[in-house]
Amino acid sequence: MILQLRRQVDSLFSTKYEALGLSQPCKVPYSKFQMYPEELYVTGLPPGISLRRPNCFGVAKLKKILAVSSEIQFVIKSELLTEQVKSELPSIPDSGTEQKNYHV
């Protein structure tokens, strides 16, 4: 059961991150979220839960994340950081805005 929940949350995070404009789901660069918490973050997660790899969560937290899946948004505030994140991914179109709220 927990493996299935982890896969569902991993897919959810990848799909939400895909809203950056990628043509396919991709792995979320969790380390970037830890290195730049003021510029790159997620909103809509349940209270007390921060973005981590799904294998860091137990069943209860995984279920809470899935319950609020429609509210989860990835936010990139800095255009410079947007370009840095994009440079490590398949090529995607440049939207040219200062702050971006990406959600599906």
C-alpha positions in Angstrom: 0.0 0.0 0.0 2.7 2.5 0.9 4.6 1.9 -2.3 1.5 2.6 -4.3 0.9 5.8 -2.4 4.5 6.9 -2.9 4.2 6.3 -6.6 0.9 8.4 -6.7 2.5 11.3 -4.8 5.7 11.1 -7.0 3.4 11.2 -10.1 1.5 14.1 -8.6 4.6 16.1 -7.9 6.0 15.4 -11.4 2.8 16.4 -13.0 2.6 19.6 -11.0 6.2 20.3 -11.9 5.5 19.6 -15.5 3.3 22.7 -15.5 6.6 24.6 -15.9 5.9 24.0 -19.6 7.6 20.7 -20.1 6.1 18.3 -22.7 6.3 15.3 -20.4 6.4 14.6 -16.6 9.9 14.9 -15.2 11.7 14.4 -11.9 11.3 17.2 -9.4 14.7 18.7 -8.5 14.2 18.4 -4.7 17.7 19.7 -4.0 16.9 23.0 -5.7 13.9 23.5 -3.5 16.1 23.0 -0.5 18.9 25.3 -1.8 16.5 28.2 -2.8 13.5 28.0 -0.4 12.7 31.7 -0.8 12.7 31.5 -4.6 11.5 28.0 -5.4 8.8 26.5 -3.3 5.4 24.7 -3.2 2.1 26.0 -1.9 -1.0 24.1 -1.0 0.7 21.2 0.9 -1.1 20.2 4.1 -0.1 22.1 7.3 3.2 20.8 8.7 4.2 19.0 5.5 7.1 20.4 3.4 8.2 19.3 0.0 10.3 16.1 0.2 10.8 13.0 -1.9 7.8 10.8 -1.5 9.8 8.0 0.1 10.4 10.3 3.1 6.6 10.3 4.0 4.6 7.7 5.8 1.1 6.5 4.8 -0.8 9.3 6.8 1.2 12.2 5.1 1.0 10.6 1.7 -2.8 10.4 2.0 -3.0 14.0 3.2 -0.9 15.2 0.2 -3.2 13.3 -2.2 -6.3 14.7 -0.6 -5.1 18.3 -1.4 -3.6 17.5 -4.8 -5.7 20.1 -6.6 -4.4 22.9 -4.3 -0.7 22.1 -4.8 1.3 24.7 -6.9 5.0 25.0 -7.7 6.3 28.6 -7.5 9.4 30.0 -9.0 9.9 33.7 -8.0 13.2 34.5 -9.7 13.6 34.5 -13.5 17.3 33.7 -13.1 16.4 30.6 -11.1 13.7 29.7 -13.6 16.4 29.7 -16.3 18.8 27.6 -14.1 16.1 25.0 -13.4 15.1 24.9 -17.1 18.7 24.5 -18.2 18.8 21.2 -16.4 15.7 19.9 -18.1 14.6 19.2 -21.7 14.3 22.5 -23.6 11.1 24.4 -22.8 9.7 27.7 -24.0 10.8 30.9 -22.1 7.8 32.7 -20.7 9.8 35.8 -19.6 7.9 36.6 -16.4 9.4 37.5 -13.0 7.3 35.3 -10.8 5.6 32.2 -12.0 2.9 30.2 -10.2 2.6 26.9 -12.0 -0.3 24.6 -11.3 -2.4 22.0 -13.1 
